PDB file of C-alpha atoms and ligand atoms in Angstrom:
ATOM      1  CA  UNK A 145     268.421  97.754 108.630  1.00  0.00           C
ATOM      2  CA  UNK A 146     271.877  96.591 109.125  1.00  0.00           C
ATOM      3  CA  UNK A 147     274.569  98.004 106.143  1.00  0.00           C
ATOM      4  CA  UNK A 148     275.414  94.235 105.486  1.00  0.00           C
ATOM      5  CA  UNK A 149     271.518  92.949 105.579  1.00  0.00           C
ATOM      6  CA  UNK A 150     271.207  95.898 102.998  1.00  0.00           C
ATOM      7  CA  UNK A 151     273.591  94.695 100.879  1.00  0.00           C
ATOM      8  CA  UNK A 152     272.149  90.921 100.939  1.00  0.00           C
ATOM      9  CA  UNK A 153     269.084  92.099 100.228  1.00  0.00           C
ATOM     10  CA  UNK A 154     269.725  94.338  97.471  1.00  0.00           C
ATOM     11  CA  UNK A 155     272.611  92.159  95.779  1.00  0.00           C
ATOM     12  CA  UNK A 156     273.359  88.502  95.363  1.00  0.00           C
ATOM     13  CA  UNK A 157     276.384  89.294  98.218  1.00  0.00           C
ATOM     14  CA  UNK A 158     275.774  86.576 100.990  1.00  0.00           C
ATOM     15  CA  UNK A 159     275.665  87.785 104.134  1.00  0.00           C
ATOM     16  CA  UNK A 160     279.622  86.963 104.294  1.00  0.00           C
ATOM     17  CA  UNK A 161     280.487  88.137 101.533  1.00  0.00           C
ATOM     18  CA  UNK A 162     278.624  91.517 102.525  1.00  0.00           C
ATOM     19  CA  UNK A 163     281.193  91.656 105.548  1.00  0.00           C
ATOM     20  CA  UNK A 164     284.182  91.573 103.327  1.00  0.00           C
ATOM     21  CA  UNK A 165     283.217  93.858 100.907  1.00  0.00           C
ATOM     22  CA  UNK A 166     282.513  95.885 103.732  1.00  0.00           C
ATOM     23  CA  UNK A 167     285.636  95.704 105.540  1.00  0.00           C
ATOM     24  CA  UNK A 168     287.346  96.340 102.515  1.00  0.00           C
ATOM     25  CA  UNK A 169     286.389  99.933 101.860  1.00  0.00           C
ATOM     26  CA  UNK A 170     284.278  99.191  98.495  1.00  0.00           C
ATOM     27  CA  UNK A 171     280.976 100.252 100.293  1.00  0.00           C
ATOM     28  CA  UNK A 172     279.516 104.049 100.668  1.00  0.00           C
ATOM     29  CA  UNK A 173     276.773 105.739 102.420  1.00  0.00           C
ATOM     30  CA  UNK A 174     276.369 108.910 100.831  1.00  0.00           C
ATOM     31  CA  UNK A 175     279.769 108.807  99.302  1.00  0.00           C
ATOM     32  CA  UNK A 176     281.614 107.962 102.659  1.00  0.00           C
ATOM     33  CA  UNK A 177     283.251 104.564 102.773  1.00  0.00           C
ATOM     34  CA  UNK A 178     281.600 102.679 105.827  1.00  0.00           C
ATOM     35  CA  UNK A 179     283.393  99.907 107.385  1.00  0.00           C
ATOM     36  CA  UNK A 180     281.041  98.998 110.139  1.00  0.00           C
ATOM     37  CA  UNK A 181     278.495  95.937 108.830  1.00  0.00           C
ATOM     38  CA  UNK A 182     275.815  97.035 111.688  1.00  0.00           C
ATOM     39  CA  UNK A 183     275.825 100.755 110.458  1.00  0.00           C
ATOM     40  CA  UNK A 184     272.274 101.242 110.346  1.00  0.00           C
ATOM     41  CA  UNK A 185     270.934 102.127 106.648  1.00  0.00           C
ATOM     42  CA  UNK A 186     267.978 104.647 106.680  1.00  0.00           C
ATOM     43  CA  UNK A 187     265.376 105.949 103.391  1.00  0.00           C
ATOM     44  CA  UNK A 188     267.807 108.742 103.373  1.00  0.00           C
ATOM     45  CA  UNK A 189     270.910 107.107 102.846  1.00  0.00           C
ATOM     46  CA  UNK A 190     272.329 105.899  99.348  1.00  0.00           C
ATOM     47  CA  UNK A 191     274.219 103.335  99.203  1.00  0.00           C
ATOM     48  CA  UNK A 192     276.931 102.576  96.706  1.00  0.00           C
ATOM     49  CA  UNK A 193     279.392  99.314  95.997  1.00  0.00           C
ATOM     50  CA  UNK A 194     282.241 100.405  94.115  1.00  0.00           C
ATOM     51  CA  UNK A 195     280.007 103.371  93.237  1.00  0.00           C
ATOM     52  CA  UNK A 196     277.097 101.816  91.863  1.00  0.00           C
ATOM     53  CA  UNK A 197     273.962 102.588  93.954  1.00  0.00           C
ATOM     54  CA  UNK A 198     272.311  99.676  95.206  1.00  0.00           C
ATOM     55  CA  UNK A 199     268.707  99.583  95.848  1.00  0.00           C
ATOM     56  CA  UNK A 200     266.490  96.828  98.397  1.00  0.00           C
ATOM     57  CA  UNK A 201     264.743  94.314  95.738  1.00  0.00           C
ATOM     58  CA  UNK A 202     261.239  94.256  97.374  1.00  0.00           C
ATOM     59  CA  UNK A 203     258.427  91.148  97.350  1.00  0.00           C
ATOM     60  CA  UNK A 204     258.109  90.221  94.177  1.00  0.00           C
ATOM     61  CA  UNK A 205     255.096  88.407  92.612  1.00  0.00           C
ATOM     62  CA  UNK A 206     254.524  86.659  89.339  1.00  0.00           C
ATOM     63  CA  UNK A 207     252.627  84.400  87.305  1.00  0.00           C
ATOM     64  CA  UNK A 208     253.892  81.603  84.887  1.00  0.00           C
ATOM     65  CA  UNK A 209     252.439  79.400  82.427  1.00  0.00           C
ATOM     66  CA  UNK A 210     253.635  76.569  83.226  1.00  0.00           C
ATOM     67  CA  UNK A 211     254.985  73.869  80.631  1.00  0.00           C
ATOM     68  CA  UNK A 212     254.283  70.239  80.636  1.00  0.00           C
ATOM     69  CA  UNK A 213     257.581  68.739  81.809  1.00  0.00           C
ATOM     70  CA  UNK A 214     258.638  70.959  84.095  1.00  0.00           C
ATOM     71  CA  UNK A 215     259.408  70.713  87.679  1.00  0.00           C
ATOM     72  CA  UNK A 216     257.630  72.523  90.163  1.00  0.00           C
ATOM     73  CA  UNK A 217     260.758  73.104  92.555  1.00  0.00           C
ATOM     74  CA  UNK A 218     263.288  75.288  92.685  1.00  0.00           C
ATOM     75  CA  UNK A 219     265.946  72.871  92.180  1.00  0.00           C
ATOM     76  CA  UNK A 220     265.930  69.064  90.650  1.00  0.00           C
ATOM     77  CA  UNK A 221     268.948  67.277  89.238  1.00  0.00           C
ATOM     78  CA  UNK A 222     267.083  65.669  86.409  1.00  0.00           C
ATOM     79  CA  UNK A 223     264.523  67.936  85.186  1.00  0.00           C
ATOM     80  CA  UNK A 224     264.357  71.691  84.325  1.00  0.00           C
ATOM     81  CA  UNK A 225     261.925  73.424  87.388  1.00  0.00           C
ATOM     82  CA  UNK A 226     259.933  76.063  86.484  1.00  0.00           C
ATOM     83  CA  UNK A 227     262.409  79.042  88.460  1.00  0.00           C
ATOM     84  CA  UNK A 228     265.112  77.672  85.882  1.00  0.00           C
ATOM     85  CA  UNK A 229     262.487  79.316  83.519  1.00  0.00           C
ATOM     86  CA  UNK A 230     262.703  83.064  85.168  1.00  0.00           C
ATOM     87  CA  UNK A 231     265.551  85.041  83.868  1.00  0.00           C
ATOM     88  CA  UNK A 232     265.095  87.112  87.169  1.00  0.00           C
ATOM     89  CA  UNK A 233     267.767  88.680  89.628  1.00  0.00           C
ATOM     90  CA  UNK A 234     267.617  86.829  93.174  1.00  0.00           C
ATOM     91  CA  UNK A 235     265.592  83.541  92.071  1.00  0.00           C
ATOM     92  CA  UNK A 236     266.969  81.968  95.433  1.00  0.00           C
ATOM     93  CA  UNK A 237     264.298  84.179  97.162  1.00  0.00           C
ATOM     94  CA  UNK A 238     261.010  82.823  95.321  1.00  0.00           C
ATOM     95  CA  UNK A 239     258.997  80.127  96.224  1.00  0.00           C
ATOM     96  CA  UNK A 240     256.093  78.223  94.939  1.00  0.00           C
ATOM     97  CA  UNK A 241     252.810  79.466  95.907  1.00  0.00           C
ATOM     98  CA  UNK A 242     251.173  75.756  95.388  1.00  0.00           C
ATOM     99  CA  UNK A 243     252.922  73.158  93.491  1.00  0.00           C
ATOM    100  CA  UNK A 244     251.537  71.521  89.944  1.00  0.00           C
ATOM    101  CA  UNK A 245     252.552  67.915  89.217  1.00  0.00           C
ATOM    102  CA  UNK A 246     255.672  67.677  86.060  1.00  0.00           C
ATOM    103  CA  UNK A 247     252.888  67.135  83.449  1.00  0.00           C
ATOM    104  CA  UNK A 248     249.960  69.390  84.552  1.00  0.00           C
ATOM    105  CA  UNK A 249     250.490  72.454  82.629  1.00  0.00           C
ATOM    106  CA  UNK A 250     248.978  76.466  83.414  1.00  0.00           C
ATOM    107  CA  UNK A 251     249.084  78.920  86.452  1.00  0.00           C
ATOM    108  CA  UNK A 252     251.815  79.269  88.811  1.00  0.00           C
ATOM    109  CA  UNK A 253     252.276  82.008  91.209  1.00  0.00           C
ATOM    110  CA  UNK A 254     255.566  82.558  92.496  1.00  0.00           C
ATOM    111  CA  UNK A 255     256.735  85.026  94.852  1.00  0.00           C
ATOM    112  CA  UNK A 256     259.007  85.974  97.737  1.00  0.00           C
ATOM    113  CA  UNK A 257     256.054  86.685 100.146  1.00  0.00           C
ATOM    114  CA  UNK A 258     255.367  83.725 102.894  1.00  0.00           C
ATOM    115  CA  UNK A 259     252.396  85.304 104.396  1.00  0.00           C
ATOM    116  CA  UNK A 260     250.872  86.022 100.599  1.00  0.00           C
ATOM    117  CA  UNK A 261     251.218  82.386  99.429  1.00  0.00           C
ATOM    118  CA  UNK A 262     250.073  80.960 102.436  1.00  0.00           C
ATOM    119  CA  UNK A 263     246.676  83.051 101.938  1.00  0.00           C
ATOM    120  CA  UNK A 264     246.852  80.865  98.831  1.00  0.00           C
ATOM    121  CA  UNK A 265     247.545  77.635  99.932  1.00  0.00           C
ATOM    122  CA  UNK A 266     246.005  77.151 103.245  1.00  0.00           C
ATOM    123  CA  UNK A 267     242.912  75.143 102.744  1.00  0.00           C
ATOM    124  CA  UNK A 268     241.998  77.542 106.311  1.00  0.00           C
ATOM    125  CA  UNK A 269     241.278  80.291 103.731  1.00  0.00           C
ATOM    126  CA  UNK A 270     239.399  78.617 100.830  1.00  0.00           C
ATOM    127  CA  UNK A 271     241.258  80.079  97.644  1.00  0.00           C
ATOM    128  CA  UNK A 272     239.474  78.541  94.735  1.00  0.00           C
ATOM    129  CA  UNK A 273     241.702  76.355  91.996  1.00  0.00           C
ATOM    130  CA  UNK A 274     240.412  76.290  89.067  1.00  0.00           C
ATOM    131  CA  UNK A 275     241.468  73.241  87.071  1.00  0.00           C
ATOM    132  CA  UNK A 276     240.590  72.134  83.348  1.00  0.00           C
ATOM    133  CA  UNK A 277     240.395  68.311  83.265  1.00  0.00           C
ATOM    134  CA  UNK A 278     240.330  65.970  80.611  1.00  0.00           C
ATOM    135  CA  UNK A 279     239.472  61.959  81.955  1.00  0.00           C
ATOM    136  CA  UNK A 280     239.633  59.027  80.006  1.00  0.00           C
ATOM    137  CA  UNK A 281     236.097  57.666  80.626  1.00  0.00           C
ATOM    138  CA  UNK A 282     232.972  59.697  80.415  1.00  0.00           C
ATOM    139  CA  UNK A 283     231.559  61.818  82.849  1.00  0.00           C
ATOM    140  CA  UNK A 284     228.022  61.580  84.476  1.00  0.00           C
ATOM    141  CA  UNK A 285     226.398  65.052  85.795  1.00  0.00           C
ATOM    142  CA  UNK A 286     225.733  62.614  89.386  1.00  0.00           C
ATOM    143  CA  UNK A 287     229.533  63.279  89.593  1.00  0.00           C
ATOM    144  CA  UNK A 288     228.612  67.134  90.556  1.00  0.00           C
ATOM    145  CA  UNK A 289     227.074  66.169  93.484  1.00  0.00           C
ATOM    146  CA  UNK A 290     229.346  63.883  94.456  1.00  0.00           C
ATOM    147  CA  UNK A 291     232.404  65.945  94.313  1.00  0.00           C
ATOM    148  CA  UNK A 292     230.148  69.132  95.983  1.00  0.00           C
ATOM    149  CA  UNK A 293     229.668  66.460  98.825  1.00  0.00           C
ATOM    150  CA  UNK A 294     233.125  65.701  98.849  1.00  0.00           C
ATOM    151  CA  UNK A 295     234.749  62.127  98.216  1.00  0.00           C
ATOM    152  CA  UNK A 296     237.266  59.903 100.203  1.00  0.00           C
ATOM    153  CA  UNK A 297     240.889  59.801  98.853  1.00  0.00           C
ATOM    154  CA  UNK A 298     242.302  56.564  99.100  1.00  0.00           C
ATOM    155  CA  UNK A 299     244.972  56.276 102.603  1.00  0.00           C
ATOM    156  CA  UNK A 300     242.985  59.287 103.615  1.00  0.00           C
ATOM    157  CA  UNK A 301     240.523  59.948 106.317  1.00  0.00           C
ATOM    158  CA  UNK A 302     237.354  62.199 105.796  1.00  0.00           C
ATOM    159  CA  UNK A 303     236.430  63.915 102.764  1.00  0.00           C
ATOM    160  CA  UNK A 304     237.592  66.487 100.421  1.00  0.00           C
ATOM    161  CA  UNK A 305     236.089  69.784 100.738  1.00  0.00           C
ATOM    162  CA  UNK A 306     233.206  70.632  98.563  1.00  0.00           C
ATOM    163  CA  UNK A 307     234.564  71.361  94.979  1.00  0.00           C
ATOM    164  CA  UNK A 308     232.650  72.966  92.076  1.00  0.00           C
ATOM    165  CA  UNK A 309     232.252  70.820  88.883  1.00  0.00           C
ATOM    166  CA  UNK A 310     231.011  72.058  85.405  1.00  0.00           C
ATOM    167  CA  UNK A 311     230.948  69.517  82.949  1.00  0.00           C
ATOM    168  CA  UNK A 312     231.803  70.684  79.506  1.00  0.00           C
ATOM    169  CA  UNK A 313     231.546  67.948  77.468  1.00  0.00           C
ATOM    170  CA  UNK A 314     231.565  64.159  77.642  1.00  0.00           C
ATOM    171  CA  UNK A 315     235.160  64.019  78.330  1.00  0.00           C
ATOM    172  CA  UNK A 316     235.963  67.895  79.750  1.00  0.00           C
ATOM    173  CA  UNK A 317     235.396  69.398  82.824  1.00  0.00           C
ATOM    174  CA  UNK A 318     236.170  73.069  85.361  1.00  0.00           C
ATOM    175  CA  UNK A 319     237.126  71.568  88.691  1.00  0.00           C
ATOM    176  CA  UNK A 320     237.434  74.075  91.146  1.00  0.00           C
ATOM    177  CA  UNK A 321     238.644  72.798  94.731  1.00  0.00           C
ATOM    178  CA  UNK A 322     239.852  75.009  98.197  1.00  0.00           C
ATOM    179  CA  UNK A 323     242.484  72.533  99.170  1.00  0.00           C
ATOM    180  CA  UNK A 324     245.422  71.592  97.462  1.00  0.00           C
ATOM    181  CA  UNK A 325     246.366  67.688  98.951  1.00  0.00           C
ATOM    182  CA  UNK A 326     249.326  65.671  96.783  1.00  0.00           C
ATOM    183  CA  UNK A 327     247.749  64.938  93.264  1.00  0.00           C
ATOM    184  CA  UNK A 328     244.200  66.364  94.545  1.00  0.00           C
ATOM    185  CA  UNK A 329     242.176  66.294  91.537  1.00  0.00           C
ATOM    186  CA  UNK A 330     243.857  62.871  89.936  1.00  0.00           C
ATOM    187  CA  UNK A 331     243.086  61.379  93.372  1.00  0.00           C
ATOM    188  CA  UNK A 332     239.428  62.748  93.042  1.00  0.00           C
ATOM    189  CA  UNK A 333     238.748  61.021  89.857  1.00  0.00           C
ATOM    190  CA  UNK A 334     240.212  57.993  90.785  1.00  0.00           C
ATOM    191  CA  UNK A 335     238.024  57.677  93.933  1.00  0.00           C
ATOM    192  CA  UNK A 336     235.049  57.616  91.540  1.00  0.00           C
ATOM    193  CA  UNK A 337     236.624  55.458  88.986  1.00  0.00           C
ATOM    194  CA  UNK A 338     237.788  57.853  86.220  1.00  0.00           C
ATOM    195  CA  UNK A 339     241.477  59.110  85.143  1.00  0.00           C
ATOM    196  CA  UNK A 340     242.687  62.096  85.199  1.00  0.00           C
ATOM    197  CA  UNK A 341     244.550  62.363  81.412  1.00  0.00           C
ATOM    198  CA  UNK A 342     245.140  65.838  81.136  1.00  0.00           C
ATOM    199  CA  UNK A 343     245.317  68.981  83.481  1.00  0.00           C
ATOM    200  CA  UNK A 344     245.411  72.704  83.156  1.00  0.00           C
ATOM    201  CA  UNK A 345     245.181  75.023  85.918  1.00  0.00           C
ATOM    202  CA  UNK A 346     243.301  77.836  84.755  1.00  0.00           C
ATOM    203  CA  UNK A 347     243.259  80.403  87.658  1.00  0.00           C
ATOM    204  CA  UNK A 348     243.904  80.541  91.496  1.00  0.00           C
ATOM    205  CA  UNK A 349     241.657  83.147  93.188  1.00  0.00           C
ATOM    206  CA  UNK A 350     240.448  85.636  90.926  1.00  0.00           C
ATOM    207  CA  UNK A 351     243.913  85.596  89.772  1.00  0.00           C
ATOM    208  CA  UNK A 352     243.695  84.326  86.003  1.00  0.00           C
ATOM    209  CA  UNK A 353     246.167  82.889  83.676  1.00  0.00           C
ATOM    210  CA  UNK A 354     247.395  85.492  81.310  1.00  0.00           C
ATOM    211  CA  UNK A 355     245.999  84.233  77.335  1.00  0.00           C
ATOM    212  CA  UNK A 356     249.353  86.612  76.451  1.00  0.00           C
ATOM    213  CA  UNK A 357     251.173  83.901  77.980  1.00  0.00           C
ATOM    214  CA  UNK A 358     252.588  81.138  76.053  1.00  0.00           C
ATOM    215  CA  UNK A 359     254.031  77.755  77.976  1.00  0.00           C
ATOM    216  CA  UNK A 360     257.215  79.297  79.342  1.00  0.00           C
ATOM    217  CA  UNK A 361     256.530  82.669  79.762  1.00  0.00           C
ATOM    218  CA  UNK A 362     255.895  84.646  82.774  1.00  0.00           C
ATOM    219  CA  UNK A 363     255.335  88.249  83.846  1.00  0.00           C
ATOM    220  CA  UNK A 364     254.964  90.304  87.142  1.00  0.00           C
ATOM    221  CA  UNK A 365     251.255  90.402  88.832  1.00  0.00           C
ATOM    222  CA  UNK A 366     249.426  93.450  88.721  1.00  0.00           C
ATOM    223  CA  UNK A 367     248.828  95.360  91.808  1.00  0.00           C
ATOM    224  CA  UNK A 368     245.173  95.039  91.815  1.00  0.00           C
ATOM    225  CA  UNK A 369     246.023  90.795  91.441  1.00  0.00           C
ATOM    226  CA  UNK A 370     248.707  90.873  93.739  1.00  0.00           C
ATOM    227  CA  UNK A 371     245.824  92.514  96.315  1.00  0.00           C
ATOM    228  CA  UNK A 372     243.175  90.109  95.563  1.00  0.00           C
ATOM    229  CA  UNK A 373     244.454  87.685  97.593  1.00  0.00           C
TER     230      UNK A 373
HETATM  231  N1  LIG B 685     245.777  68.076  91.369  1.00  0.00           N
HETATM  232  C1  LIG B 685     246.545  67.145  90.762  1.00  0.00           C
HETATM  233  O1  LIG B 685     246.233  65.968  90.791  1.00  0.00           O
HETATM  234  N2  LIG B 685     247.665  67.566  90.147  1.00  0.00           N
HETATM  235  C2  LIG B 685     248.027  68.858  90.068  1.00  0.00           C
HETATM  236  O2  LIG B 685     249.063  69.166  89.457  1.00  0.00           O
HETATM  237  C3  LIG B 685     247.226  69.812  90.687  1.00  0.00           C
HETATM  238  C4  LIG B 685     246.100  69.392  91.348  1.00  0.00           C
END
């Protein structure tokens, strides 16, 4: 890799920025000041910025519980998004790995891998969503066949894939779907006539919200979650 690449990737330099600091002698490979920007870094080499080693910041991957009232973007004039909630080096490299509306509330996985999240959100490879769903009018068990046959969404041709209901009580259900249209689930109750009033995602995958977790807080995946996808 490319000393100035390095130095993006292992800093909050841009890649500008990386040049000057560069060409300005602050920058060592194994205590020798380099001053070329497409000096190729190897394993071997350690490499300092006014002597303090810097080191590549790799994928990262994390879960959050997400709050209700939170944005799921990474930047929105108006409302606090939910990588204004990481206290984390580099949040300019994460992205969402499927989007919750501002007041559903539970799992989001962030991360800096694009081939990762897109194992999660392409409806191609059938992750399962797990959503807890609260609806204003009661539910009828017909409604699990309906939804396993899949419904029409309104300005929206065919139907949804087949989702998995469990009805918990009158009022409660587990909605699990494999695609993740605009306002998917809300959508899917309206089609049959019932609101969505509240929604918790409670795991994406086998990956499953942390009960450690309060609203707010987040932590790193585990290996063994990060490879379940
Ligand atoms: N479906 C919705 O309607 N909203 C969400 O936030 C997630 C899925």
């Amino acid at each position: 890799m490319r000393l100035d690449k390095f130095l993006c990737e292992s800093s909050y330099f841009t890649r500008a920025l990386a040049k000057r600091a560069i060409k300005s002698g602050k920058v060592t490979c194994d205590g020798v000041v380099v001053k070329d920007a497409g000096f190729k870094v190897q394993t071997k080499h350690r490499i300092c910025y006014e002597g303090d080693e810097l080191n590549l910041v790799g994928e990262r991957f994390l879960m959050l519980h997400k709050p209700d009232g939170t944005v799921c973007a990474t930047v929105d004039d108006v409302h606090p998004t939910v990588i204004d909630l990481l206290d984390i080096e580099k949040p300019e490299a994460l992205h969402i790995a499927g989007r919750l509306d501002m007041d559903t509330t539970g799992l989001v996985l962030i991360t800096t891998d694009g081939q990762w999240s897109h194992r999660i959100t392409s409806p191609k490879k059938e992750c399962g969503k797990c959503y807890l769903v609260t609806v204003a009018d009661p539910l009828d068990a017909q409604l699990i066949e309906t939804f396993a046959a899949g419904v029409a969404l309104r300005n929206e041709d065919g139907l949804t894939k087949p989702a998995r209901l469990e009805i918990i009580d009158s009022h409660t259900a587990r909605l699990t779907i494999t695609e993740g249209k605009y306002h998917q689930v809300k959508r899917m109750f309206a089609a049959v006539g019932n609101k969505v009033v509240g929604l918790h995602r409670e795991s994406v995958g086998s990956i499953v919200l942390d009960d450690d977790l309060e609203p707010g807080e987040w932590r790193y995946l585990t290996e063994d979650e990060i490879k379940s996808v």
